[in-house]
């Protein structure tokens, strides 16, 4: 029998007698936790923050790989001009803006739109110094460490604060799942 939460959404199926063998997998339990402990707005904000952090980290890795020569590709160019990734970010945010202006209820507030917004914002934020000074200072030593650290902290803190109860419950569900797996492993 499923348990019910205060908002009457069903919880995850009950675990089997051996601690979870007939219960859902961890991914299904995470999804149920997301559904129970976050509102649609929180899910969209969470997608925004997670996408911002993942995009920011990925872009930093790629740019270091291109500069260091350990990635098999180079910079993006069009007509002999280097295209900075803030250009892509601006295009993504323009697309998100069109979704917002159109106001289609299926997409407004959708986590996918939030994720696109976070990715676009990260692409722009990563090259903020270039936009601020209108000079390509991406690799300048001054301020890069503090900018990287600040944006990393901002991203992590934003993702956490967007849905604090969700993160606490997700940690509990994960620990319970791990304990059940360990108990089955010790018994078997």
Protein backbone atom coordinates (compact mmCIF):
# COMPACT_ATOMS: atom_id res chain seq x y z
CA UNK A 1 0.00 0.00 0.00
CA UNK A 2 1.33 3.46 -0.88
CA UNK A 3 1.62 6.10 1.76
CA UNK A 4 -0.02 9.48 1.18
CA UNK A 5 1.51 12.88 1.83
CA UNK A 6 -0.35 15.95 3.00
CA UNK A 7 -1.01 17.02 -0.57
CA UNK A 8 -2.43 13.56 -1.31
CA UNK A 9 0.14 12.56 -3.91
CA UNK A 10 1.13 8.91 -3.72
CA UNK A 11 4.52 8.06 -2.26
CA UNK A 12 6.86 5.40 -3.57
CA UNK A 13 5.72 1.78 -3.40
CA UNK A 14 6.54 0.01 -0.15
CA UNK A 15 9.80 -1.89 0.06
CA UNK A 16 9.77 -5.66 -0.02
CA UNK A 17 10.35 -7.83 3.07
CA UNK A 18 14.10 -8.01 2.40
CA UNK A 19 14.57 -4.22 2.61
CA UNK A 20 13.69 -3.14 -0.89
CA UNK A 21 14.20 -6.00 -3.37
CA UNK A 22 10.66 -5.60 -4.70
CA UNK A 23 10.67 -1.82 -4.18
CA UNK A 24 11.59 0.78 -6.74
CA UNK A 25 15.11 1.49 -7.91
CA UNK A 26 16.98 4.54 -6.68
CA UNK A 27 16.13 6.64 -9.75
CA UNK A 28 12.40 5.97 -9.22
CA UNK A 29 12.74 6.83 -5.54
CA UNK A 30 14.53 10.08 -6.42
CA UNK A 31 11.74 10.97 -8.87
CA UNK A 32 9.08 10.29 -6.23
CA UNK A 33 11.03 12.47 -3.78
CA UNK A 34 11.20 15.28 -6.33
CA UNK A 35 7.46 15.04 -6.96
CA UNK A 36 6.59 14.96 -3.24
CA UNK A 37 8.90 17.68 -1.99
CA UNK A 38 9.05 20.30 -4.73
CA UNK A 39 6.49 22.43 -6.49
CA UNK A 40 6.59 22.96 -10.26
CA UNK A 41 8.20 26.37 -9.66
CA UNK A 42 10.88 24.83 -7.44
CA UNK A 43 11.57 22.15 -10.06
CA UNK A 44 12.03 24.84 -12.70
CA UNK A 45 14.34 26.86 -10.42
CA UNK A 46 16.26 23.73 -9.51
CA UNK A 47 16.73 22.92 -13.20
CA UNK A 48 17.94 26.50 -13.74
CA UNK A 49 20.55 26.36 -10.98
CA UNK A 50 21.76 22.85 -11.80
CA UNK A 51 22.02 23.72 -15.48
CA UNK A 52 23.91 26.92 -14.65
CA UNK A 53 26.45 25.01 -12.56
CA UNK A 54 26.85 22.14 -15.01
CA UNK A 55 27.18 24.45 -18.01
CA UNK A 56 29.63 26.75 -16.24
CA UNK A 57 31.82 23.81 -15.22
CA UNK A 58 31.65 22.17 -18.64
CA UNK A 59 32.52 25.40 -20.46
CA UNK A 60 35.49 26.01 -18.16
CA UNK A 61 36.71 22.45 -18.81
CA UNK A 62 36.28 22.79 -22.58
CA UNK A 63 38.03 26.17 -22.76
CA UNK A 64 40.96 24.84 -20.73
CA UNK A 65 41.07 21.78 -22.98
CA UNK A 66 41.14 23.90 -26.14
CA UNK A 67 43.80 26.21 -24.74
CA UNK A 68 45.86 23.31 -23.37
CA UNK A 69 45.61 21.38 -26.63
CA UNK A 70 44.30 18.21 -25.00
CA UNK A 71 40.89 18.38 -26.69
CA UNK A 72 40.66 17.35 -30.35
CA UNK A 73 38.80 20.48 -31.47
CA UNK A 74 39.37 24.21 -31.41
CA UNK A 75 37.44 27.44 -31.09
CA UNK A 76 34.23 28.04 -33.02
CA UNK A 77 34.64 30.49 -35.85
CA UNK A 78 32.39 31.95 -38.51
CA UNK A 79 33.79 33.87 -41.44
CA UNK A 80 37.22 33.94 -39.83
CA UNK A 81 35.87 35.53 -36.63
CA UNK A 82 36.06 33.77 -33.27
CA UNK A 83 32.62 33.25 -31.77
CA UNK A 84 32.71 33.54 -28.00
CA UNK A 85 30.37 31.32 -26.02
CA UNK A 86 28.53 34.35 -24.68
CA UNK A 87 27.12 34.67 -28.22
CA UNK A 88 25.52 31.24 -27.82
CA UNK A 89 24.29 32.25 -24.36
CA UNK A 90 22.62 35.36 -25.76
CA UNK A 91 20.90 33.26 -28.44
CA UNK A 92 19.67 30.77 -25.83
CA UNK A 93 18.33 33.55 -23.60
CA UNK A 94 16.64 35.13 -26.61
CA UNK A 95 14.90 31.80 -27.25
CA UNK A 96 13.85 31.52 -23.60
CA UNK A 97 12.56 35.10 -23.81
CA UNK A 98 10.43 34.17 -26.81
CA UNK A 99 8.91 31.29 -24.83
CA UNK A 100 8.15 33.72 -21.98
CA UNK A 101 6.68 36.36 -24.30
CA UNK A 102 4.54 33.81 -26.12
CA UNK A 103 3.22 32.65 -22.76
CA UNK A 104 2.38 29.08 -23.79
CA UNK A 105 1.37 27.50 -20.47
CA UNK A 106 2.91 24.14 -21.43
CA UNK A 107 6.37 25.71 -21.54
CA UNK A 108 6.26 28.69 -19.19
CA UNK A 109 7.80 27.48 -15.94
CA UNK A 110 8.76 24.11 -17.45
CA UNK A 111 12.02 22.69 -16.02
CA UNK A 112 13.40 22.40 -19.58
CA UNK A 113 12.96 26.14 -20.04
CA UNK A 114 14.60 26.70 -16.66
CA UNK A 115 17.52 24.50 -17.70
CA UNK A 116 17.92 26.43 -20.96
CA UNK A 117 17.86 29.71 -19.05
CA UNK A 118 20.51 28.47 -16.61
CA UNK A 119 22.75 27.27 -19.44
CA UNK A 120 22.42 30.53 -21.35
CA UNK A 121 23.12 32.59 -18.24
CA UNK A 122 26.22 30.51 -17.47
CA UNK A 123 27.59 30.96 -21.00
CA UNK A 124 27.27 34.72 -20.59
CA UNK A 125 28.52 34.86 -16.98
CA UNK A 126 31.65 32.89 -17.88
CA UNK A 127 32.69 35.68 -20.24
CA UNK A 128 31.42 38.57 -18.15
CA UNK A 129 34.88 40.17 -17.89
CA UNK A 130 35.09 40.28 -21.69
CA UNK A 131 31.69 41.96 -21.90
CA UNK A 132 32.53 44.37 -19.09
CA UNK A 133 35.86 45.58 -20.52
CA UNK A 134 35.13 44.85 -24.19
CA UNK A 135 38.55 43.19 -24.30
CA UNK A 136 39.34 39.51 -24.50
CA UNK A 137 40.70 39.09 -20.97
CA UNK A 138 39.37 35.57 -20.51
CA UNK A 139 42.78 34.15 -19.63
CA UNK A 140 44.04 37.10 -17.58
CA UNK A 141 45.10 36.11 -14.08
CA UNK A 142 43.44 39.07 -12.39
CA UNK A 143 40.14 38.10 -10.93
CA UNK A 144 39.69 34.74 -12.66
CA UNK A 145 40.07 32.68 -9.52
CA UNK A 146 37.63 34.83 -7.55
CA UNK A 147 35.12 34.86 -10.41
CA UNK A 148 35.31 31.08 -10.81
CA UNK A 149 34.98 30.52 -7.08
CA UNK A 150 32.13 33.02 -6.72
CA UNK A 151 30.10 31.55 -9.55
CA UNK A 152 30.70 28.01 -8.31
CA UNK A 153 29.52 28.90 -4.82
CA UNK A 154 26.58 30.86 -6.21
CA UNK A 155 25.53 27.92 -8.36
CA UNK A 156 25.80 25.35 -5.57
CA UNK A 157 24.12 27.56 -3.00
CA UNK A 158 21.33 28.47 -5.40
CA UNK A 159 20.61 24.84 -6.22
CA UNK A 160 20.52 23.99 -2.52
CA UNK A 161 18.41 26.95 -1.37
CA UNK A 162 15.91 26.51 -4.19
CA UNK A 163 14.60 23.31 -2.62
CA UNK A 164 16.09 22.68 0.85
CA UNK A 165 13.46 20.12 1.96
CA UNK A 166 13.94 18.21 -1.29
CA UNK A 167 17.72 17.88 -0.77
CA UNK A 168 17.26 16.70 2.81
CA UNK A 169 14.69 14.12 1.77
CA UNK A 170 16.81 13.03 -1.20
CA UNK A 171 19.75 12.42 1.16
CA UNK A 172 17.48 10.39 3.46
CA UNK A 173 16.04 8.34 0.57
CA UNK A 174 19.54 7.66 -0.78
CA UNK A 175 20.83 6.59 2.65
CA UNK A 176 17.80 4.33 3.20
CA UNK A 177 18.31 2.79 -0.24
CA UNK A 178 22.02 2.19 0.43
CA UNK A 179 21.28 0.63 3.83
CA UNK A 180 18.73 -1.70 2.24
CA UNK A 181 21.24 -2.76 -0.42
CA UNK A 182 23.93 -3.33 2.23
CA UNK A 183 21.51 -5.37 4.33
CA UNK A 184 20.60 -7.53 1.33
CA UNK A 185 24.29 -7.96 0.50
CA UNK A 186 25.13 -9.02 4.08
CA UNK A 187 22.21 -11.46 4.15
CA UNK A 188 23.01 -12.97 0.78
